[in-house]
Coordinates of C-alpha atoms in Angstrom, one line a residue:
Chain A
M1 CA 0.0 0.0 0.0
I2 CA 2.8 2.4 1.0
E3 CA 4.7 1.6 -2.1
I4 CA 1.7 2.5 -4.3
L5 CA 1.2 5.8 -2.5
F6 CA 4.9 6.5 -2.7
F7 CA 5.0 6.0 -6.5
F8 CA 1.8 8.0 -6.8
F9 CA 3.2 11.0 -5.0
A10 CA 6.6 10.7 -6.5
A11 CA 5.2 10.6 -10.0
L12 CA 3.0 13.6 -9.2
A13 CA 6.0 15.5 -7.8
V14 CA 8.2 14.8 -10.8
G15 CA 5.4 15.5 -13.3
A16 CA 4.6 18.8 -11.6
A17 CA 8.2 19.8 -11.4
I18 CA 8.6 19.2 -15.2
N19 CA 5.4 21.1 -15.8
V20 CA 6.8 24.1 -13.8
L21 CA 9.6 24.4 -16.4
V22 CA 7.7 23.7 -19.6
Q23 CA 4.6 25.8 -19.0
K24 CA 4.5 29.1 -21.0
H25 CA 2.3 30.9 -18.7
V26 CA 3.7 31.9 -15.3
L27 CA 0.4 31.2 -13.5
Y28 CA 0.4 27.6 -14.6
S29 CA 4.0 27.3 -13.5
A30 CA 3.0 28.6 -10.1
L31 CA 0.1 26.2 -9.8
S32 CA 2.3 23.3 -10.8
L33 CA 4.7 24.3 -8.1
I34 CA 1.8 24.1 -5.6
V35 CA 1.0 20.6 -6.8
L36 CA 4.7 19.7 -6.4
L37 CA 4.9 21.1 -2.8
S38 CA 1.7 19.3 -1.8
S39 CA 2.9 15.9 -3.2
M40 CA 6.2 16.4 -1.4
S41 CA 4.1 16.8 1.8
G42 CA 2.4 13.5 0.9
L43 CA 5.9 11.9 0.7
F44 CA 6.8 13.4 4.1
I45 CA 3.7 11.8 5.6
L46 CA 4.8 8.4 4.2
L47 CA 8.1 9.0 6.0
R48 CA 6.2 9.6 9.3
A49 CA 7.3 13.3 9.3
D50 CA 3.8 14.5 9.9
F51 CA 4.9 17.9 11.4
L52 CA 7.2 18.6 8.4
A53 CA 4.4 17.6 6.0
V54 CA 1.9 19.9 7.6
I55 CA 4.3 22.8 7.9
Q56 CA 5.3 22.3 4.2
V57 CA 1.7 22.9 3.2
I58 CA 1.1 25.8 5.6
V59 CA 4.2 27.7 4.8
Y60 CA 4.9 27.0 1.2
A61 CA 1.7 25.9 -0.5
G62 CA -0.6 28.0 1.8
A63 CA 1.3 31.2 2.4
I64 CA 4.3 31.8 0.0
M65 CA 2.6 30.5 -3.1
V66 CA -0.5 32.6 -2.4
L67 CA 1.7 35.6 -2.5
F68 CA 3.3 34.4 -5.8
V69 CA -0.1 33.9 -7.4
F70 CA -1.3 37.2 -6.0
V71 CA 1.7 39.1 -7.6
I72 CA 1.2 37.3 -10.9
M73 CA -2.4 38.3 -11.0
L74 CA -1.6 41.8 -9.9
L75 CA 0.9 42.3 -12.7
N76 CA -1.3 40.3 -15.1
L77 CA 1.8 39.1 -17.0
P78 CA 1.2 38.4 -20.7
E79 CA 1.6 34.8 -21.9
D80 CA 4.9 33.6 -23.3
E81 CA 7.1 36.6 -22.5
D82 CA 10.5 36.7 -24.2
G83 CA 12.0 38.7 -21.4
A84 CA 14.2 35.7 -20.5
D85 CA 16.8 36.9 -23.0
R86 CA 18.8 38.9 -20.6
L87 CA 19.0 35.9 -18.3
R88 CA 20.4 33.6 -21.0
W89 CA 23.7 33.1 -19.2
L90 CA 21.8 31.7 -16.2
K91 CA 21.0 28.6 -18.4
F92 CA 24.7 27.8 -18.5
L93 CA 25.1 28.4 -14.8
G94 CA 22.1 26.1 -14.2
I95 CA 23.7 23.0 -15.7
P96 CA 26.8 22.9 -13.4
L97 CA 24.7 23.9 -10.4
G98 CA 22.2 21.1 -11.1
L99 CA 25.0 18.6 -11.5
F100 CA 26.5 19.8 -8.2
F101 CA 23.2 19.4 -6.4
L102 CA 22.8 15.9 -7.9
F103 CA 26.3 15.1 -6.7
L104 CA 25.5 16.3 -3.2
T105 CA 22.3 14.2 -3.1
V106 CA 24.1 11.1 -4.2
I107 CA 26.9 11.6 -1.7
T108 CA 24.4 12.2 1.2
L109 CA 22.3 9.1 0.3
W110 CA 25.5 7.0 -0.1
N111 CA 26.5 7.8 3.5
V112 CA 23.1 7.1 5.1
E113 CA 23.2 4.2 7.5
R114 CA 20.1 2.1 8.2
Q115 CA 20.3 3.1 11.8
D116 CA 20.0 6.8 10.8
I117 CA 16.7 6.1 8.9
V118 CA 15.2 4.4 12.0
E119 CA 16.2 7.4 14.2
A120 CA 15.0 9.9 11.7
Q121 CA 11.5 8.3 11.7
M122 CA 11.3 8.8 15.5
A123 CA 12.1 12.5 15.2
G124 CA 9.0 13.6 13.3
T125 CA 6.9 14.7 16.3
P126 CA 6.5 18.4 17.1
E127 CA 7.9 17.9 20.6
L128 CA 11.2 16.5 19.4
I129 CA 11.6 19.0 16.6
G130 CA 10.9 21.9 19.0
R131 CA 13.4 20.5 21.6
S132 CA 16.2 20.1 19.1
L133 CA 15.5 23.5 17.6
F134 CA 15.9 25.1 21.0
T135 CA 18.9 23.1 22.2
D136 CA 21.2 21.6 19.6
Y137 CA 20.3 23.9 16.8
L138 CA 19.6 27.1 18.8
L139 CA 22.3 29.2 17.1
P140 CA 21.3 28.4 13.4
F141 CA 17.7 28.8 14.4
E142 CA 18.2 32.3 15.9
A143 CA 20.5 33.2 13.0
T144 CA 17.8 32.3 10.5
S145 CA 15.2 34.3 12.3
L146 CA 17.5 37.3 12.3
L147 CA 18.1 36.8 8.6
I148 CA 14.4 36.8 7.9
L149 CA 14.0 39.9 10.0
I150 CA 16.7 41.7 8.0
A151 CA 15.0 40.6 4.7
L152 CA 11.7 41.9 6.0
M153 CA 13.1 45.3 6.9
G154 CA 14.9 45.4 3.6
A155 CA 11.6 44.8 1.8
V156 CA 10.0 47.6 3.7
V157 CA 12.8 50.0 2.9
F158 CA 12.6 49.1 -0.8
A159 CA 8.9 49.5 -1.0
K160 CA 8.7 52.8 0.9
K161 CA 11.2 55.3 -0.4
D162 CA 10.5 58.0 2.2
L163 CA 9.8 56.5 5.6
Chain B
M1 CA -6.7 -6.8 1.2
I2 CA -10.2 -8.3 1.1
E3 CA -9.9 -9.3 4.7
Y4 CA -9.2 -5.7 5.6
L5 CA -12.2 -4.5 3.6
I6 CA -14.6 -6.6 5.7
S7 CA -12.9 -6.1 9.0
P8 CA -14.9 -4.4 11.8
E9 CA -12.3 -1.5 12.0
F10 CA -12.7 -0.7 8.3
L11 CA -16.5 -0.9 8.4
L12 CA -16.6 1.3 11.5
M13 CA -14.3 3.8 9.8
M14 CA -16.5 3.9 6.7
A15 CA -19.6 4.3 8.9
K16 CA -18.0 7.2 10.7
I17 CA -16.9 8.9 7.4
V18 CA -20.4 8.4 5.8
G19 CA -22.1 9.6 9.0
I20 CA -20.0 12.7 9.5
F21 CA -20.0 13.6 5.8
G22 CA -23.8 13.2 5.5
G23 CA -24.4 15.1 8.7
V24 CA -22.1 17.9 7.6
M25 CA -23.7 18.2 4.1
G26 CA -27.2 18.1 5.7
S27 CA -26.4 20.8 8.2
L28 CA -24.7 22.9 5.4
A29 CA -28.0 22.9 3.5
Y30 CA -30.0 23.8 6.6
L31 CA -27.5 26.5 7.5
T32 CA -28.7 28.5 4.5
W33 CA -32.3 28.1 5.8
L34 CA -31.2 29.2 9.3
E35 CA -29.4 32.2 7.9
R36 CA -32.3 33.4 5.8
K37 CA -34.8 32.8 8.6
V38 CA -32.7 34.5 11.3
M39 CA -31.8 37.4 9.1
A40 CA -35.4 37.9 8.1
R41 CA -36.5 37.9 11.7
V42 CA -33.9 40.5 12.6
Q43 CA -35.2 42.7 9.8
M44 CA -38.8 42.2 10.8
R45 CA -39.6 39.9 7.8
P46 CA -41.0 36.4 7.9
G47 CA -38.3 34.8 5.7
P48 CA -39.0 31.7 3.6
T49 CA -42.5 30.3 4.5
R50 CA -43.9 28.8 1.3
V51 CA -42.0 25.6 0.8
G52 CA -42.9 23.2 3.6
P53 CA -43.8 24.2 7.2
F54 CA -41.7 27.2 8.2
G55 CA -40.0 27.0 4.8
L56 CA -38.2 23.9 6.0
L57 CA -38.1 22.3 2.6
Q58 CA -36.5 25.5 1.1
P59 CA -32.9 24.2 1.0
I60 CA -34.1 21.2 -1.1
A61 CA -35.9 23.5 -3.5
D62 CA -32.8 25.7 -3.7
G63 CA -30.6 22.7 -4.4
L64 CA -32.9 21.5 -7.2
K65 CA -32.9 25.0 -8.7
F66 CA -29.1 25.1 -8.6
L67 CA -29.0 21.7 -10.4
F68 CA -31.3 22.8 -13.2
K69 CA -29.9 26.2 -13.8
E70 CA -27.9 26.8 -17.0
D71 CA -24.2 26.4 -16.4
I72 CA -22.6 29.4 -18.0
I73 CA -18.9 29.7 -18.8
P74 CA -17.9 33.1 -20.2
T75 CA -16.3 32.9 -23.6
Q76 CA -13.2 34.9 -22.5
A77 CA -12.7 32.8 -19.4
N78 CA -9.9 30.4 -18.8
K79 CA -12.1 27.2 -19.1
F80 CA -9.8 24.8 -17.2
L81 CA -9.2 27.0 -14.2
F82 CA -12.8 28.2 -14.2
I83 CA -14.0 24.7 -13.7
L84 CA -11.2 23.8 -11.3
A85 CA -11.7 26.7 -9.0
P86 CA -15.0 25.6 -7.3
I87 CA -13.5 22.1 -6.8
V88 CA -10.4 23.5 -5.2
A89 CA -12.6 25.6 -2.9
L90 CA -14.9 22.8 -1.8
I91 CA -12.6 19.9 -1.3
P92 CA -10.3 21.4 1.4
A93 CA -13.4 22.8 3.2
L94 CA -14.8 19.4 3.5
L95 CA -11.5 17.6 4.2
S96 CA -11.0 19.5 7.5
F97 CA -14.0 17.6 9.1
S98 CA -12.0 14.4 9.0
V99 CA -10.0 15.4 12.1
I100 CA -12.8 17.2 14.1
P101 CA -13.9 15.2 17.1
F102 CA -17.8 15.3 17.2
G103 CA -17.8 13.1 20.3
P104 CA -15.5 11.0 22.4
R105 CA -15.2 8.3 19.7
L106 CA -16.9 10.1 16.8
Q107 CA -13.8 11.2 14.9
V108 CA -12.5 9.9 11.6
A109 CA -8.8 10.4 12.4
D110 CA -7.1 11.8 15.5
L111 CA -3.9 13.1 14.0
S112 CA -1.0 14.1 16.3
V113 CA -0.9 17.3 14.3
G114 CA -4.6 17.6 13.8
L115 CA -4.8 21.4 14.5
L116 CA -2.0 22.2 12.1
F117 CA -3.7 19.8 9.5
I118 CA -6.8 22.0 9.6
F119 CA -4.8 25.2 9.2
A120 CA -2.9 23.7 6.3
I121 CA -6.0 22.4 4.6
T122 CA -8.0 25.6 5.0
S123 CA -5.0 27.7 3.8
L124 CA -5.4 25.9 0.5
G125 CA -9.0 27.0 0.2
V126 CA -8.0 30.5 -0.7
Y127 CA -6.8 29.2 -4.1
G128 CA -10.4 28.4 -5.0
I129 CA -11.3 32.1 -4.6
V130 CA -8.1 33.4 -6.3
L131 CA -8.3 31.1 -9.3
G132 CA -12.1 31.6 -9.7
G133 CA -11.6 35.4 -9.7
W134 CA -8.6 35.2 -12.1
A135 CA -10.1 32.6 -14.5
S136 CA -13.3 34.6 -15.0
N137 CA -11.2 37.2 -16.9
S138 CA -13.4 40.0 -15.8
K139 CA -12.6 43.1 -13.6
Y140 CA -14.9 42.6 -10.7
P141 CA -14.0 39.0 -9.9
L142 CA -10.3 39.9 -10.2
M143 CA -10.7 42.8 -7.8
G144 CA -12.6 40.5 -5.4
A145 CA -10.0 37.7 -5.7
M146 CA -7.1 40.0 -5.0
R147 CA -8.8 41.6 -2.0
S148 CA -9.6 38.2 -0.6
S149 CA -6.1 36.8 -1.0
A150 CA -4.6 39.8 0.8
Q151 CA -7.2 39.6 3.5
M152 CA -7.0 35.9 4.1
I153 CA -3.2 36.0 4.3
S154 CA -3.3 38.8 6.8
Y155 CA -5.9 37.3 9.1
E156 CA -4.5 33.8 8.9
L157 CA -1.5 35.2 10.8
S158 CA -3.6 36.4 13.8
L159 CA -5.8 33.3 13.6
T160 CA -2.8 31.0 13.9
L161 CA -1.0 33.0 16.5
S162 CA -4.2 33.3 18.7
V163 CA -4.3 29.6 19.3
V164 CA -0.6 29.3 20.4
G165 CA -1.5 30.3 23.9
V166 CA -4.1 27.4 24.1
L167 CA -1.5 25.0 22.7
M168 CA 1.0 26.0 25.4
I169 CA -1.5 25.3 28.1
A170 CA -2.8 22.0 26.7
N171 CA 0.7 20.9 25.5
T172 CA -0.7 19.0 22.5
L173 CA -1.7 19.5 18.8
S174 CA -4.2 16.7 18.6
L175 CA -7.8 17.9 18.6
G176 CA -9.0 14.8 20.6
E177 CA -6.4 15.5 23.4
L178 CA -7.2 19.2 23.4
V179 CA -10.8 18.4 24.3
T180 CA -10.0 15.8 27.0
A181 CA -7.6 18.4 28.5
Q182 CA -10.6 20.6 29.2
Q183 CA -12.7 18.0 31.0
G184 CA -13.7 18.7 34.6
T185 CA -14.3 21.9 36.6
W186 CA -12.6 24.5 38.8
F187 CA -14.1 25.0 42.2
G188 CA -16.8 22.5 41.3
F189 CA -18.8 24.8 39.0
I190 CA -16.6 26.7 36.5
P191 CA -15.9 24.3 33.6
R192 CA -12.2 23.9 32.7
W193 CA -12.5 25.7 29.4
N194 CA -9.7 27.5 27.8
I195 CA -11.9 30.6 27.2
F196 CA -11.4 31.5 30.9
L197 CA -7.6 31.2 30.7
Q198 CA -7.3 32.8 27.3
P199 CA -10.1 35.4 26.9
V200 CA -8.0 37.7 24.7
A201 CA -7.0 34.8 22.4
F202 CA -10.6 33.9 22.1
V203 CA -11.7 37.3 20.9
I204 CA -8.8 37.5 18.4
Y205 CA -9.7 34.0 17.2
V206 CA -13.4 34.8 16.7
V207 CA -12.6 38.1 14.9
S208 CA -10.0 36.5 12.6
A209 CA -12.2 33.5 11.9
I210 CA -15.0 35.8 10.6
A211 CA -12.5 37.5 8.4
E212 CA -11.0 34.2 7.2
T213 CA -14.4 33.0 6.1
N214 CA -15.1 36.2 4.2
R215 CA -18.3 37.0 6.2
L216 CA -19.7 40.3 7.1
P217 CA -18.4 42.7 8.4
F218 CA -15.3 41.5 6.6
D219 CA -16.8 40.4 3.3
L220 CA -14.7 42.8 1.2
A221 CA -14.1 40.0 -1.4
E222 CA -17.7 40.0 -2.5
S223 CA -19.0 43.4 -1.4
E224 CA -22.1 43.7 -3.6
Q225 CA -22.3 47.4 -3.8
E226 CA -18.9 47.9 -5.4
L227 CA -18.0 44.5 -7.0
V228 CA -21.4 43.1 -8.0
G229 CA -20.7 39.6 -6.6
G230 CA -16.9 39.8 -6.1
W231 CA -15.0 36.7 -7.1
H232 CA -18.0 34.6 -8.0
T233 CA -19.7 37.2 -10.2
E234 CA -19.4 35.1 -13.3
Y235 CA -20.4 31.8 -11.7
S236 CA -23.8 30.2 -12.0
S237 CA -25.5 26.9 -11.4
M238 CA -23.7 24.1 -9.5
K239 CA -20.4 25.8 -9.6
F240 CA -21.8 28.8 -7.7
A241 CA -23.5 26.3 -5.3
M242 CA -20.1 24.7 -4.7
F243 CA -18.6 28.0 -3.7
M244 CA -21.5 28.6 -1.4
L245 CA -21.1 25.2 0.2
A246 CA -17.4 25.8 0.7
E247 CA -18.1 29.1 2.5
Y248 CA -20.7 27.5 4.8
A249 CA -18.4 24.5 5.4
N250 CA -15.6 26.9 6.4
M251 CA -17.9 28.6 8.7
L252 CA -18.7 25.3 10.4
T253 CA -15.0 24.4 10.6
V254 CA -14.0 27.6 12.3
S255 CA -16.9 27.4 14.7
A256 CA -16.1 23.8 15.5
L257 CA -12.4 24.8 16.0
A258 CA -13.5 27.6 18.3
T259 CA -15.6 25.1 20.3
I260 CA -12.7 22.6 20.5
L261 CA -10.0 25.2 21.4
F262 CA -11.9 27.4 23.8
L263 CA -15.3 25.9 24.8
G264 CA -14.2 22.4 25.7
G265 CA -15.4 20.6 22.6
W266 CA -17.9 17.9 23.4
T267 CA -17.4 18.1 27.2
G268 CA -20.5 18.7 29.2
P269 CA -22.6 17.1 31.8
A270 CA -23.5 13.5 30.9
F271 CA -26.5 11.9 32.7
G272 CA -29.4 9.5 32.2
P273 CA -29.3 6.0 30.7
D274 CA -26.5 4.6 28.7
W275 CA -27.8 5.6 25.2
L276 CA -28.2 9.2 26.4
R277 CA -24.7 9.3 27.7
M278 CA -23.5 8.1 24.3
V279 CA -25.4 10.9 22.4
L280 CA -25.0 13.8 24.9
P281 CA -21.4 14.8 24.0
T282 CA -22.3 15.2 20.4
I283 CA -25.4 17.2 21.3
W284 CA -23.2 19.5 23.5
F285 CA -20.8 19.9 20.6
V286 CA -23.4 20.7 18.0
G287 CA -25.1 23.1 20.5
K288 CA -21.9 25.0 21.1
I289 CA -21.2 25.3 17.4
S290 CA -24.8 26.6 16.8
V291 CA -24.1 29.4 19.2
F292 CA -21.2 30.6 17.0
I293 CA -23.3 30.1 13.8
F294 CA -26.1 32.2 15.3
F295 CA -23.6 34.9 16.3
Y296 CA -22.3 34.9 12.7
V297 CA -25.8 35.4 11.3
L298 CA -26.6 38.1 13.8
L299 CA -23.4 39.9 12.9
R300 CA -24.2 39.7 9.2
S301 CA -27.7 41.2 9.7
T302 CA -26.6 44.0 11.9
L303 CA -23.1 45.3 11.1
P304 CA -22.0 47.4 8.1
R305 CA -18.9 46.5 6.1
F306 CA -15.4 47.7 7.0
R307 CA -13.5 49.9 4.5
Y308 CA -10.6 48.1 2.9
D309 CA -7.8 50.1 4.5
Q310 CA -9.5 49.8 7.9
L311 CA -9.6 46.1 7.4
M312 CA -5.9 45.7 6.7
K313 CA -4.9 48.2 9.4
F314 CA -7.1 46.3 11.9
S315 CA -5.3 43.0 11.1
W316 CA -1.7 44.2 11.1
K317 CA -1.8 47.0 13.7
V318 CA -4.3 45.7 16.3
L319 CA -4.9 41.9 16.1
L320 CA -1.3 40.8 15.3
P321 CA 0.4 42.8 18.1
L322 CA -2.3 41.7 20.5
A323 CA -1.9 38.1 19.5
L324 CA 1.9 38.4 20.0
A325 CA 1.5 40.0 23.4
N326 CA -0.8 37.3 24.4
I327 CA 1.7 34.6 23.4
L328 CA 4.4 36.4 25.4
I329 CA 2.4 36.8 28.6
T330 CA 1.1 33.2 28.4
S331 CA 4.5 31.8 27.9
L332 CA 5.8 33.8 30.8
I333 CA 3.1 32.4 33.1
V334 CA 3.5 28.8 31.8
A335 CA 7.3 29.1 32.3
I336 CA 6.9 30.3 35.9
S337 CA 4.2 27.9 37.0

């Protein structure tokens, strides 16, 4: 049963990811991204990481993507824009970056021990995640929140020229 | 596989799903009747009286009418998204009932992250409105959809933050455990409900919940006087009915959540013979939800609508700081005691 669900969500995720790239209209790309994020959350549930799955939907699919869709609608971008010309060099940067990411993934998966998987499945509850965030990972956690605060203030400064 | 399909657990689960789904759909239909009747009485009108006694068969007549109406899709609309939008609005609205405990054992699934599950699912409901407004390819729906997405994002923050205090007291995210944590009384007569510990959070929650469900006085997304019908201007027939059902289902969900979080869920005095003890918790639960629904309808029939800038200011400058202060004070008290 779990295998069937895994392949269903995995196929959905890969299909949606490809769709994000090939769609001409930005809104369809954004919608495919939502499908991708939701199916990832399904995969997280299969890995017993309920908390992560739910947070994935709340934060990405429910909040950030709504803002994306909102902006796309607000600008009402025309279909099939050729404005990607000035970003042409990014294509060539994309290939080595993609390969590098693939390499990282393979290395990480290569080094995973069976014991790690069993331990990781125990760590999906909100209590344990909260505890480790506020003990072992306190510094990265606080640093991230500071970064987000800086980004927020930066956005306000950009948006409002005269404060 | 076959053995599982005829096992008692599976059949019990199916019975629960069918029962809860049927009950919810039935009460959604009669919510429209209740709303029309109560609003009419507030405004010194009799309301629906012609179809059945007290107009009780009115929802059935309305449903039939929706079914037989012509289903119009505007020629300039984006057909795929236009059809998809009502579905996207309705499915999350109904899914959230799968984790709500209607009684001690009357719950489809008691997830360990049940509360977050509801927040996640309902946050997807906004896409129905946004896509419907955009796909109609018309000015009023687009305006309504943009207003509604801005409004729902803003009020979702205060809604989510308002329940953090309750979570810190109850120390759980499962809706079943949240209810059982509120059983019993203080001093023998005050029920152990979170509303007495978190009155500020309760007010923030109720206000944000009204805004989240796009109801008056926060129904900027479909304000008739400026936007015709808002995001569902171009919708007709069953598609419009699905949007309506989604709105009422969301109303029921937030009322049920308010009951579970602040009013003790299905807790209440149980007495009498065994069968009555079985049924009473569900009756208490439904009764408490009805109070919220009645309050919603009363608000709709009495209050005027907010102006758009007032609405946004109220969320970001009043509710959000208040919710944060509530979390700070609650966590201080929890840490000390």
